[in-house]
Short mmCIF file of C-alpha atoms and ligand atoms in Angstrom, two decimals:
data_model
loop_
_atom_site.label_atom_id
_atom_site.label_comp_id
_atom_site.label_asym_id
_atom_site.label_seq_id
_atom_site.Cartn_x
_atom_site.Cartn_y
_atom_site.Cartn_z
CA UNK R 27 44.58 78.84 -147.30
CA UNK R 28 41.83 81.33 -146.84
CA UNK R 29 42.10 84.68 -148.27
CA UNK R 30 41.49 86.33 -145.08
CA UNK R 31 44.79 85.06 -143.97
CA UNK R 32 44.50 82.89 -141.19
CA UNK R 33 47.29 81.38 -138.23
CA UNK R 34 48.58 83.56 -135.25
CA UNK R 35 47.93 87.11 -134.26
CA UNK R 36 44.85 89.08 -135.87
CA UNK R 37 43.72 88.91 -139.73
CA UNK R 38 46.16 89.84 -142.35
CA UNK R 39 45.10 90.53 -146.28
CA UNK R 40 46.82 88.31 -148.04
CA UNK R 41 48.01 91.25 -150.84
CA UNK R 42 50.03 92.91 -148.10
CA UNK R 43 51.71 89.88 -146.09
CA UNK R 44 52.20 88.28 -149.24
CA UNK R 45 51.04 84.64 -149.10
CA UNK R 46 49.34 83.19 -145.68
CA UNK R 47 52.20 81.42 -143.71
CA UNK R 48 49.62 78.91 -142.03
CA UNK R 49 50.61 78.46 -138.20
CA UNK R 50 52.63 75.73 -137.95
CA UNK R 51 53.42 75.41 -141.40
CA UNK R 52 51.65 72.12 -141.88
CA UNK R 53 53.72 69.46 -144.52
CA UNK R 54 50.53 68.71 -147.28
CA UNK R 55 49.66 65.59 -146.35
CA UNK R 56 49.28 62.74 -148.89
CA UNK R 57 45.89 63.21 -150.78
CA UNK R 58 46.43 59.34 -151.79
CA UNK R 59 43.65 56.79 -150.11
CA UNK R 60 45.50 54.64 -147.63
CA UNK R 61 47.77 51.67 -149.09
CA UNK R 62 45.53 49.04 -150.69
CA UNK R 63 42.49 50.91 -150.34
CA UNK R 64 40.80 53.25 -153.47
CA UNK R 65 38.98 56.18 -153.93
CA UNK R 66 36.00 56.22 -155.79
CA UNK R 67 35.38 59.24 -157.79
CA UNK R 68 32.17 59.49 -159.89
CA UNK R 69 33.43 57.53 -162.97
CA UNK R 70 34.59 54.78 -160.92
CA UNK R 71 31.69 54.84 -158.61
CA UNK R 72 29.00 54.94 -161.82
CA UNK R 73 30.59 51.51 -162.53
CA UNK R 74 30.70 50.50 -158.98
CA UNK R 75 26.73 51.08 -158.67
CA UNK R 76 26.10 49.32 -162.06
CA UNK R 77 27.45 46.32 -161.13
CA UNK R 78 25.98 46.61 -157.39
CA UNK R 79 22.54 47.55 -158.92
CA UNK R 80 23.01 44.07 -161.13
CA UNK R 81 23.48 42.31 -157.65
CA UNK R 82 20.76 43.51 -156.38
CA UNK R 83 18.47 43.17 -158.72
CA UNK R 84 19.05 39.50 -159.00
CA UNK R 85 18.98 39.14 -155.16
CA UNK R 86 15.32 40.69 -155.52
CA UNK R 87 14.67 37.94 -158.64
CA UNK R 88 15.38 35.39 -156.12
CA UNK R 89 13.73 36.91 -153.11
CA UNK R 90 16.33 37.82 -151.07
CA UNK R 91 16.21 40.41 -148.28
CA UNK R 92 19.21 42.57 -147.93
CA UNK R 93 20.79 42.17 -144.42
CA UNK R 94 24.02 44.74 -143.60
CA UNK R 95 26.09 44.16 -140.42
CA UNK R 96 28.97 46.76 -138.88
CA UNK R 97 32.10 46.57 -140.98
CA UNK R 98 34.01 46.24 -137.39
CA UNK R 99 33.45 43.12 -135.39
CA UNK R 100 35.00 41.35 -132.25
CA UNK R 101 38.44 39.68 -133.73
CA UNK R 102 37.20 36.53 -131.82
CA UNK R 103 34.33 36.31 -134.55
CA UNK R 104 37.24 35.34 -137.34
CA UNK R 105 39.45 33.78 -134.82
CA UNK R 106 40.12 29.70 -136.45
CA UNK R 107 42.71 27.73 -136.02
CA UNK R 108 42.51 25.86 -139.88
CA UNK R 109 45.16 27.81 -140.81
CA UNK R 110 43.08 30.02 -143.39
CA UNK R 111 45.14 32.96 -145.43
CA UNK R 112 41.94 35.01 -143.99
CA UNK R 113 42.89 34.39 -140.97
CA UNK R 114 46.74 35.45 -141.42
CA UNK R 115 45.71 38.13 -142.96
CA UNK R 116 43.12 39.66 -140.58
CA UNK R 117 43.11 43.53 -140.07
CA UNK R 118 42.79 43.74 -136.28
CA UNK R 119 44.01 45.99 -134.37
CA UNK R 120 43.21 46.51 -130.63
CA UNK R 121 40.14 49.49 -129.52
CA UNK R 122 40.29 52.51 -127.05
CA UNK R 123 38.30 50.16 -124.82
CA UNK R 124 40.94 47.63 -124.96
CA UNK R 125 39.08 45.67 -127.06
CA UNK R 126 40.47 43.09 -129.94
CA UNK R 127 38.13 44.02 -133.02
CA UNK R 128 38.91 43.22 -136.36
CA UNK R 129 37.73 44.80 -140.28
CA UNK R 130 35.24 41.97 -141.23
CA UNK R 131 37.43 39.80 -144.25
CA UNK R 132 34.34 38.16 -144.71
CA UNK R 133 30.27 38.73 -144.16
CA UNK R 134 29.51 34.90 -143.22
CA UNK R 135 30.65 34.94 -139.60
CA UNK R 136 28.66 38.40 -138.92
CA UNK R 137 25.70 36.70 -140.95
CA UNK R 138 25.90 33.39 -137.84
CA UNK R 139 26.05 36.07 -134.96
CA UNK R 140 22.88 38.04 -136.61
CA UNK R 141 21.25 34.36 -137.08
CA UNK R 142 22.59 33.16 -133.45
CA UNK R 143 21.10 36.94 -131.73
CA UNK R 144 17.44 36.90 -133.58
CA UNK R 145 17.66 32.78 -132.59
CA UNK R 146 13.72 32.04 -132.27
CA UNK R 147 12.14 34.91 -133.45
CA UNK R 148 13.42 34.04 -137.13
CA UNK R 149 11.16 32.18 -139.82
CA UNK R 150 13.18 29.59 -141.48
CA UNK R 151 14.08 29.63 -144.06
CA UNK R 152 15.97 32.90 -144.32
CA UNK R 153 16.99 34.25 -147.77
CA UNK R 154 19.56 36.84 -146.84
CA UNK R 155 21.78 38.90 -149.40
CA UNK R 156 24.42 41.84 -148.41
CA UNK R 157 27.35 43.80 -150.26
CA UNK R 158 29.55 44.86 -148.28
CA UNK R 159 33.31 45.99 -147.98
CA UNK R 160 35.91 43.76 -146.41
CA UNK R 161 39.26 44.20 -145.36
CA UNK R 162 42.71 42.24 -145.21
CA UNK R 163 45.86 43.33 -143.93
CA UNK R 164 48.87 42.08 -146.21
CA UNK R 165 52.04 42.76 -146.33
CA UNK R 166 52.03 45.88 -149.12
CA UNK R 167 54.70 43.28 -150.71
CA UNK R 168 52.56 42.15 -152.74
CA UNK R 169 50.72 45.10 -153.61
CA UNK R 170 47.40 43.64 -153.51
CA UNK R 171 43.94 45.57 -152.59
CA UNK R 172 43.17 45.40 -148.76
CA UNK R 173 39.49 46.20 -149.21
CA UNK R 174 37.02 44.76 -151.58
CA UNK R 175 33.44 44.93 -151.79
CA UNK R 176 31.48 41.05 -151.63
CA UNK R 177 28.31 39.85 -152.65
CA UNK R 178 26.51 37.59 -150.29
CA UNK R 179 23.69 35.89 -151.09
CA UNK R 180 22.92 32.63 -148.34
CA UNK R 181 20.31 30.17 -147.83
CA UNK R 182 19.69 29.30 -143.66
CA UNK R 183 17.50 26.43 -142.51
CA UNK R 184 17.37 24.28 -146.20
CA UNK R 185 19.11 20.66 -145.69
CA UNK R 186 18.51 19.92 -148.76
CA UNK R 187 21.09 20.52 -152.12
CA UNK R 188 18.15 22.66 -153.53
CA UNK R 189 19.57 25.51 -151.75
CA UNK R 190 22.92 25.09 -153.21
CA UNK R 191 21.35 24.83 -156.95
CA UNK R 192 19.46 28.07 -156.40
CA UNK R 193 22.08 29.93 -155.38
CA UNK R 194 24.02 28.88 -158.44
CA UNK R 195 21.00 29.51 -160.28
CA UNK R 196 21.15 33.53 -159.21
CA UNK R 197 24.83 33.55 -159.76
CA UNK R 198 24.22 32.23 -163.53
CA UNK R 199 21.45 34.77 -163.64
CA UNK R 200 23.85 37.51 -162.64
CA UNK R 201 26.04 36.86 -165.36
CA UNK R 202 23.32 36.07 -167.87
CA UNK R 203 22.26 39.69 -167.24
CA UNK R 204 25.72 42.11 -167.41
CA UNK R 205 26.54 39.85 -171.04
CA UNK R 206 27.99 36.87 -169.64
CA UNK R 207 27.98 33.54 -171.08
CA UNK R 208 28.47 29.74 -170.11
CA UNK R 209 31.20 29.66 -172.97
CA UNK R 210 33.15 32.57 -170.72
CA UNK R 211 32.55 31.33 -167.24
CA UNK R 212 31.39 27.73 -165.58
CA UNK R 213 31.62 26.58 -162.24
CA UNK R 214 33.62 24.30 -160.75
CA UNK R 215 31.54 22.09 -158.46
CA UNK R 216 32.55 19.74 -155.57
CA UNK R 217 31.40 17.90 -151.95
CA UNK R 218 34.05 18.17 -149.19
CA UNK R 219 31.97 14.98 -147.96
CA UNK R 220 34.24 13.51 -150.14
CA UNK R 221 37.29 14.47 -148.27
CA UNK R 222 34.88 13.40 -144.77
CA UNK R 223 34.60 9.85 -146.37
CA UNK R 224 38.02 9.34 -147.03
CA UNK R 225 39.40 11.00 -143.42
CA UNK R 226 36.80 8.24 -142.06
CA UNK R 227 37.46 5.14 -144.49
CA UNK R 228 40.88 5.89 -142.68
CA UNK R 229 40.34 6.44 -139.29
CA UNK R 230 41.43 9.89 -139.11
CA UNK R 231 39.38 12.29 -136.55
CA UNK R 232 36.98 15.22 -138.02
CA UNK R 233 39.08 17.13 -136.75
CA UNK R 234 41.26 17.21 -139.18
CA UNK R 235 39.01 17.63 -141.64
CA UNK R 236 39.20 21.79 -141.95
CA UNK R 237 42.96 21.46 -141.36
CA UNK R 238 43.64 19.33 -144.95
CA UNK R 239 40.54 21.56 -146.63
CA UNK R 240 42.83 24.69 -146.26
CA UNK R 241 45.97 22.74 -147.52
CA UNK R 242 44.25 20.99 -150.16
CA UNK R 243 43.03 24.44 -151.47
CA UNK R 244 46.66 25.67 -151.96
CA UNK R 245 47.11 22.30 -154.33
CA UNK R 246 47.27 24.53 -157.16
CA UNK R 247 49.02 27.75 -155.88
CA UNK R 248 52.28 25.85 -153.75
CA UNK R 249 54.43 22.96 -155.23
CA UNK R 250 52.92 19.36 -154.20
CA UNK R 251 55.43 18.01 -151.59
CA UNK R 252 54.38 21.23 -149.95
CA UNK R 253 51.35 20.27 -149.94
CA UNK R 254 52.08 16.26 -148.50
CA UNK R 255 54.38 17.61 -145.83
CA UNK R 256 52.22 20.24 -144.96
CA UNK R 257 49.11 17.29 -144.48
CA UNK R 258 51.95 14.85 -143.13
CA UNK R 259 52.56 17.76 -140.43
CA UNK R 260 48.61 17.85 -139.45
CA UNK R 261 48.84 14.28 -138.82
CA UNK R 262 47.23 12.72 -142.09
CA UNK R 263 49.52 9.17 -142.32
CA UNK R 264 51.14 8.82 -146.09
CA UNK R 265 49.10 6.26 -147.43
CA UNK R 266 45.71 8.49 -146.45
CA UNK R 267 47.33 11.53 -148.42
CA UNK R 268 48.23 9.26 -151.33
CA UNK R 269 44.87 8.14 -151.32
CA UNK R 270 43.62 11.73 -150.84
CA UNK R 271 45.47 12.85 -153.99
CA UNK R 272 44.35 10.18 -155.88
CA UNK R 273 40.87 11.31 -155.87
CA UNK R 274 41.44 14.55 -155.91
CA UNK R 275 42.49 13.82 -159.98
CA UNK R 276 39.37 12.29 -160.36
CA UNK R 277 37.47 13.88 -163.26
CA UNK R 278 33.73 12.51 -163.36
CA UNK R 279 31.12 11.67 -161.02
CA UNK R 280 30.78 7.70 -162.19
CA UNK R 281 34.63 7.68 -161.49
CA UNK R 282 33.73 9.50 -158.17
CA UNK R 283 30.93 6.43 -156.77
CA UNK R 284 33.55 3.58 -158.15
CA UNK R 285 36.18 4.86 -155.74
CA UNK R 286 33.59 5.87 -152.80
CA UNK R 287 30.55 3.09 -153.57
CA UNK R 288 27.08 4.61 -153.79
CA UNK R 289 26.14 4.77 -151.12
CA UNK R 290 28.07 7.70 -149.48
CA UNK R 291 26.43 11.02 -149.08
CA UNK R 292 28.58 13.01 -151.08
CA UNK R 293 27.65 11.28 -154.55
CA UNK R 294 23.71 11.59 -153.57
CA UNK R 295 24.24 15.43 -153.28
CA UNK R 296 26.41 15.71 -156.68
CA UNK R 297 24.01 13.43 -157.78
CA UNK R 298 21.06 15.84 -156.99
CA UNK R 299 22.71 19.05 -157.68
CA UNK R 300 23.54 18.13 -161.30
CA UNK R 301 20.04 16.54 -161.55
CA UNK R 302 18.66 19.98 -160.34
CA UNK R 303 21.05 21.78 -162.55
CA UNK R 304 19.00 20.42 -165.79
CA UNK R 305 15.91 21.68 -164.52
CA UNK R 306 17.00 25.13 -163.80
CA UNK R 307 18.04 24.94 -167.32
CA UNK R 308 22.38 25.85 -166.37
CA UNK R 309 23.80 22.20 -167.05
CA UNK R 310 26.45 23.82 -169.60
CA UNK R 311 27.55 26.26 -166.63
CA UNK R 312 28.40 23.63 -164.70
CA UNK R 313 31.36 20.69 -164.13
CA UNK R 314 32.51 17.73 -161.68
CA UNK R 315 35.73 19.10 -160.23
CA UNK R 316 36.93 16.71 -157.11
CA UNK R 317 40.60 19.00 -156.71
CA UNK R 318 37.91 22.24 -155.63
CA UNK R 319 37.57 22.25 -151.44
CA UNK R 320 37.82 26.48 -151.64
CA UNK R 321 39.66 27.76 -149.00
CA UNK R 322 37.47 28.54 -146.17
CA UNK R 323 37.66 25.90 -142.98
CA UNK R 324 33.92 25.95 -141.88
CA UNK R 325 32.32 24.21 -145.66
CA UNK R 326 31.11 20.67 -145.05
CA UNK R 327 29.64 19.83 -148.58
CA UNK R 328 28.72 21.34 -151.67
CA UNK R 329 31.55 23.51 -152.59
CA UNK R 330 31.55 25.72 -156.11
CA UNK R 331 33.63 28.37 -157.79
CA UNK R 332 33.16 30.58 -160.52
CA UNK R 333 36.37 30.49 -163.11
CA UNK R 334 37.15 31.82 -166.21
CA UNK R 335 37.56 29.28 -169.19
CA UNK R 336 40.19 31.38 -170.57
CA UNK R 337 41.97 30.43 -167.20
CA UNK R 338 43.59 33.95 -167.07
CA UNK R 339 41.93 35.58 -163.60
CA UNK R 340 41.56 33.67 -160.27
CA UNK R 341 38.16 32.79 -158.97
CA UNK R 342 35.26 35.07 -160.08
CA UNK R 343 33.43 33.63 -156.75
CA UNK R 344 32.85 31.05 -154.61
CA UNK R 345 30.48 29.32 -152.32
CA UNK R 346 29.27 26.34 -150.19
CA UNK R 347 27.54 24.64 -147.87
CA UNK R 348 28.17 25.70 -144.06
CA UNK R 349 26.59 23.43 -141.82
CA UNK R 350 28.45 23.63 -138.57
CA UNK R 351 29.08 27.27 -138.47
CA UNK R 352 26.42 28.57 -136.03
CA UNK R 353 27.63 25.57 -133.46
CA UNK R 354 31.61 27.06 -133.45
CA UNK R 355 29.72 30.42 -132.05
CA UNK R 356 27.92 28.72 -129.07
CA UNK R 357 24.60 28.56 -131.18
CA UNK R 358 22.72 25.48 -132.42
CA UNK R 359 23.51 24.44 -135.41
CA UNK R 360 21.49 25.59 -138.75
CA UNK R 361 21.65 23.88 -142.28
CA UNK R 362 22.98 26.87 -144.10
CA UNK R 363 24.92 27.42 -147.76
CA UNK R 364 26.22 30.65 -149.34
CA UNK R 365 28.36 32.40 -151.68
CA UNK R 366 30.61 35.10 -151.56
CA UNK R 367 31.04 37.47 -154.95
CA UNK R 368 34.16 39.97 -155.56
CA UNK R 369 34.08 43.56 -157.12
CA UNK R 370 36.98 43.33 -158.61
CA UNK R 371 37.53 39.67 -160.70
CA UNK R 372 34.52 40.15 -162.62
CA UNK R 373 35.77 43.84 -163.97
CA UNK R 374 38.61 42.58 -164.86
CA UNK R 375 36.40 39.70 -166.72
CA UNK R 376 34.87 42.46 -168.23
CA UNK R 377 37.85 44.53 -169.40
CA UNK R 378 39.29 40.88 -171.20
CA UNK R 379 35.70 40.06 -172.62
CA UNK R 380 35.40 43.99 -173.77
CA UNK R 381 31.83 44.27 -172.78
CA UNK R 382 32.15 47.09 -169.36
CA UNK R 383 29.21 49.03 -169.61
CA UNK R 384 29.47 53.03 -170.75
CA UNK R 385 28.22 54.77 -168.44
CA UNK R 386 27.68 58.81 -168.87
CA UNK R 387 26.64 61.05 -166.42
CA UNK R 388 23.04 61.76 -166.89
CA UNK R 389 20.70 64.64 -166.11
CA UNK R 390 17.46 66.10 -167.84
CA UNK R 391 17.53 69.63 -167.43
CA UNK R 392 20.52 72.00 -166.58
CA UNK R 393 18.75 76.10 -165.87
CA UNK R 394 20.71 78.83 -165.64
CA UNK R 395 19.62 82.70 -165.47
CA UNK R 396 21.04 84.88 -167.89
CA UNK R 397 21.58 87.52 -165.67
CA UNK R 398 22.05 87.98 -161.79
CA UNK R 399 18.86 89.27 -160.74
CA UNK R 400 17.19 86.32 -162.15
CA UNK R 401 18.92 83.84 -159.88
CA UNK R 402 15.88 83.47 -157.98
CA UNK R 403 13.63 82.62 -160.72
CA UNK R 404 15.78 80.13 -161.91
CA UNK R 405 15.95 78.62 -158.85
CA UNK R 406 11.79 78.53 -158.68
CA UNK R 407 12.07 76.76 -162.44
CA UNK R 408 14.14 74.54 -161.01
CA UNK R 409 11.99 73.56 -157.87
CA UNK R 410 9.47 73.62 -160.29
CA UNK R 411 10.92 70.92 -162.50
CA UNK R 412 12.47 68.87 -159.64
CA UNK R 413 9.02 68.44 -157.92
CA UNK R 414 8.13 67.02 -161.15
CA UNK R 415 11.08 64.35 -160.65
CA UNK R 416 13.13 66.05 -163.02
CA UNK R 417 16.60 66.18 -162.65
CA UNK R 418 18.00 69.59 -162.66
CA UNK R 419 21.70 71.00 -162.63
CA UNK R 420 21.42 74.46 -161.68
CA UNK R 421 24.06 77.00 -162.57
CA UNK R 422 24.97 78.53 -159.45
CA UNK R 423 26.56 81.67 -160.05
CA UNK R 424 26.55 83.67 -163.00
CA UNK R 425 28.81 82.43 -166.03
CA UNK R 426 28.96 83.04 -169.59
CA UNK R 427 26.69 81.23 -172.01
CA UNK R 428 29.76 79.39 -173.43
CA UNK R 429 30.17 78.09 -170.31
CA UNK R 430 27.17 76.90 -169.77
CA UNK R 431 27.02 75.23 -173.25
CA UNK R 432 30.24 73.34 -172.22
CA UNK R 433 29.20 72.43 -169.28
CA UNK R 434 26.09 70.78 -170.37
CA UNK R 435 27.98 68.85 -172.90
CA UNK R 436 30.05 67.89 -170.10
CA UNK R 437 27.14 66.41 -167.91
CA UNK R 438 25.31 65.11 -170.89
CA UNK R 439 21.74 67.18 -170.29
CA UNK R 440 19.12 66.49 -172.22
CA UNK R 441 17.77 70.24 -172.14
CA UNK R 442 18.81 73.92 -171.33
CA UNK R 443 16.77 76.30 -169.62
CA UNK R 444 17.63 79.47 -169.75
CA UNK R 445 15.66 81.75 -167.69
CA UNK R 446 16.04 85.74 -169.37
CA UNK R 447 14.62 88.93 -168.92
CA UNK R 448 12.40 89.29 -172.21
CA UNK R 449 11.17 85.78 -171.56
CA UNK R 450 10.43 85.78 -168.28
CA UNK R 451 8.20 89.33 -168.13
CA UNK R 452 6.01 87.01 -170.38
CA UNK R 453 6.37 83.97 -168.17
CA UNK R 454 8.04 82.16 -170.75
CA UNK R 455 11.26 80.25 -170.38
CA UNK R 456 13.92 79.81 -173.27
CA UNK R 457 14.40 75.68 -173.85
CA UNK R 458 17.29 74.23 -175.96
CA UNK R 459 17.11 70.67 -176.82
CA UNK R 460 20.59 69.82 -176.96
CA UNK R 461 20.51 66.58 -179.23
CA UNK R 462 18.46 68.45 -181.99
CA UNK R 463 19.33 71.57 -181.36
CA UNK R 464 15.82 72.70 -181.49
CA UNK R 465 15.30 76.11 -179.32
CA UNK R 466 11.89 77.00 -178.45
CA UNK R 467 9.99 79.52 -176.11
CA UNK R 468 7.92 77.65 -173.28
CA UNK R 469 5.20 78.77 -170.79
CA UNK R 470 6.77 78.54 -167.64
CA UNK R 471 3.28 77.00 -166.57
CA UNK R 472 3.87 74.31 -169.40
CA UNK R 473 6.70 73.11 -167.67
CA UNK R 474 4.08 71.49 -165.64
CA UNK R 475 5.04 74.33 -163.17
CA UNK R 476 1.98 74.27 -160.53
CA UNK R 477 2.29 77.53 -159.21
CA UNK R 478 2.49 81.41 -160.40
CA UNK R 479 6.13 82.48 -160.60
CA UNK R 480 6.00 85.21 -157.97
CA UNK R 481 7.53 88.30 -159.46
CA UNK R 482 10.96 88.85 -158.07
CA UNK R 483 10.83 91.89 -155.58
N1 4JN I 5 39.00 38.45 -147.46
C1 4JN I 5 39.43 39.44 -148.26
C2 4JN I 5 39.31 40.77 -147.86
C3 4JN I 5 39.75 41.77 -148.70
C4 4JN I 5 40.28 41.42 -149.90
BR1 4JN I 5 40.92 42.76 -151.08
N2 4JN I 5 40.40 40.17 -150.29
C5 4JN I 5 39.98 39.18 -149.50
#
């Protein structure tokens, strides 16, 4: 409440109505972000910007321009009937304008409609990277985050499984560079064409095909006669899903062409992917892993996810290629892979592997006048200094030197500047170098100050 008292009838001091009764008495409302959602106050957010300044900077090693998109999109953008979790779980909700919209749970669909709009006018191939935050609604059973921040990095208009290898290549770079190694993390790397082959060495309609890839990715999270009565219930006959299931235990890529002969398309891209993988020099980062489909319907070959040898956190991220995508929008169809990167695995990768950055608030210079009427001259040092590009915290109101010491301590600044009377008659400011200690009188002007400090009227 304000001290000038404030709700009905004229202004009251609060030291003779005794404390403001606010009209209406409103209840305090719950300072707590909304359910499944966090705050993120500067230590958090210091962390938050060091790991979005490593994704960045590897998007810019690989050449990759970031794209953004609204964080609200038409529900029908997310609308598929494979029977995806993200689709269970999406947070939509209907508009003022009678409108179904939805949070984005994803960045890939939003990517197709950007790709779909520009159509023409776009120079394959595009090299497109984005971070953005994404939202599910679930059931506050489970206590799980509703909003995380993704990653995106995707490849539109490459056929070929070079695309796939360099965006593996940027994801092994990323971890390369915040202290990860291929002994901690490797990816798990399959080809839903395997799946395609089998649906077709049996007859079984395409359509099915993103219908078993969403059941098949639950293989490891619901018990398996789930998972046969749940493909028995989307029409695949028993001998396909014992066939199915059979290769899905498959562990090597020679194993792999005995079952599906070579000439299929899915051992050609394995083939080349693990061929490429040498060359870029990230063969020990990578394995054969036929059981991985990930869980999204619209993959159609390549699929990959980072995991965590120590097998104690789900994915670290995941990716694939998305060939049919654009098509399921009313667009023509674009070759096009990607991968999609959590905030919040790789912290907790982080925490286990005890290597999360410190990060301390930083600033060079905190300036403070050491009495009132030299607020203004303190103010002109620090103009001075920030012109310069130096960063300046400026005490703001007049406080006592202990204070000041504590609070530079607190912000970790590298020097004090402490603009006083007896000083400042000689244009000379008071500097404090508060790692040594060492205290010296400096010429305003040799602050690299590039104009006269204009006596105070
Ligand atoms: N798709 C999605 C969105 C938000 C969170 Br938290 N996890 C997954």
């Amino acid at each position: 409440p304000s001290e000038n008292g404030s709700g009905g009838g004229g202004e009251r001091s609060a030291s003779l109505a005794g404390p403001p009764v606010l009209e209406n008495s409103v209840q305090k409302i719950d300072v707590n972000p909304p359910k499944g959602t966090r705050d993120f106050p500067p230590e958090e957010m210091r962390l938050r910007s060091w790991l979005f300044h490593n994704f960045r900077e590897v998007s810019r090693l690989f050449g990759f321009e970031e794209v953004d998109y609204p964080v609200l999109e038409s529900e029908a953008l997310f609308i598929r009937k494979a029977g995806e979790e993200i689709r269970d779980q999406l947070y939509c909700f209907e508009d003022r304008g009678n409108r179904r919209v939805a949070l984005r749970p994803e960045l890939t669909p939003s990517l197709a409609r950007l790709v779909i709009q520009k159509g023409k006018s776009l120079s394959l191939p595009l090299k497109w990277f984005a971070i953005g935050q994404c939202w599910r609604y679930e059931r506050m059973t489970r206590g799980r985050r509703r909003e995380h921040y993704q990653w995106n990095m995707d490849i539109i208009g490459v056929p070929e499984v070079t695309a796939e290898a360099e965006l593996i290549s940027s994801i092994v770079t990323f971890f390369k560079q915040i202290g990860i190694s291929a002994s901690d993390v490797g990816f798990k790397v399959n080809s839903r064409k395997v799946l395609q082959e089998i649906l077709r060495s049996y007859s079984l309609s395409e359509n099915l095909f993103a219908k078993v890839c969403v059941i098949i990715d639950k293989i490891e999270k619901i018990p398996i006669d789930e998972i046969k009565k749940e493909l028995n219930s989307v029409g695949m006959p028993q001998e396909g899903v014992n066939k199915l299931l059979e290769v899905l235990s498959i562990k090597s890529l020679s194993e792999l062409e005995e079952i599906l002969g070579g000439a299929g398309e899915a051992i050609a891209d394995l083939k080349q992917l693990f061929s490429l993988a040498e060359k870029f020099g990230y063969s020990e980062w990578i394995q054969f892993d036929a059981s991985v489909v990930r869980g999204l319907a619209y993959y159609t070959g390549i699929v990959f996810e980072g995991f965590d040898r120590a097998g104690k956190l789900r994915a670290i991220c995941g990716g694939g290629r998305y060939d049919r995508l654009l098509s399921t929008f009313g667009g023509d169809d674009l070759p096009a892979c990607g991968f999609g990167f959590g905030d919040a695995v790789i912290i907790e990768l982080l925490k286990e592997k005890g290597i999360l950055p410190e990060l301390i608030p930083q600033v060079e210079n905190i300036v403070c006048a050491l009495d009132h009427d030299l607020q203004g001259a303190a103010a002109t040092v620090a103009t001075m200094l920030r012109e310069k590009g130096q960063s300046v915290d400026l005490v703001l109101e007049s406080k006592p030197l202990k204070w000041v010491f504590k609070r530079a301590a607190r912000i970790n600044a590298q020097r004090l500047i402490l603009v006083g009377n007896t000083e400042y008659i000689k244009g000379m400011v008071s500097v404090k170098i508060l790692s040594s200690g060492e205290q010296s009188e400096i010429k305003i002007d040799e602050l690299e100050y590039d104009h006269a400090v204009k006596e105070e009227s």
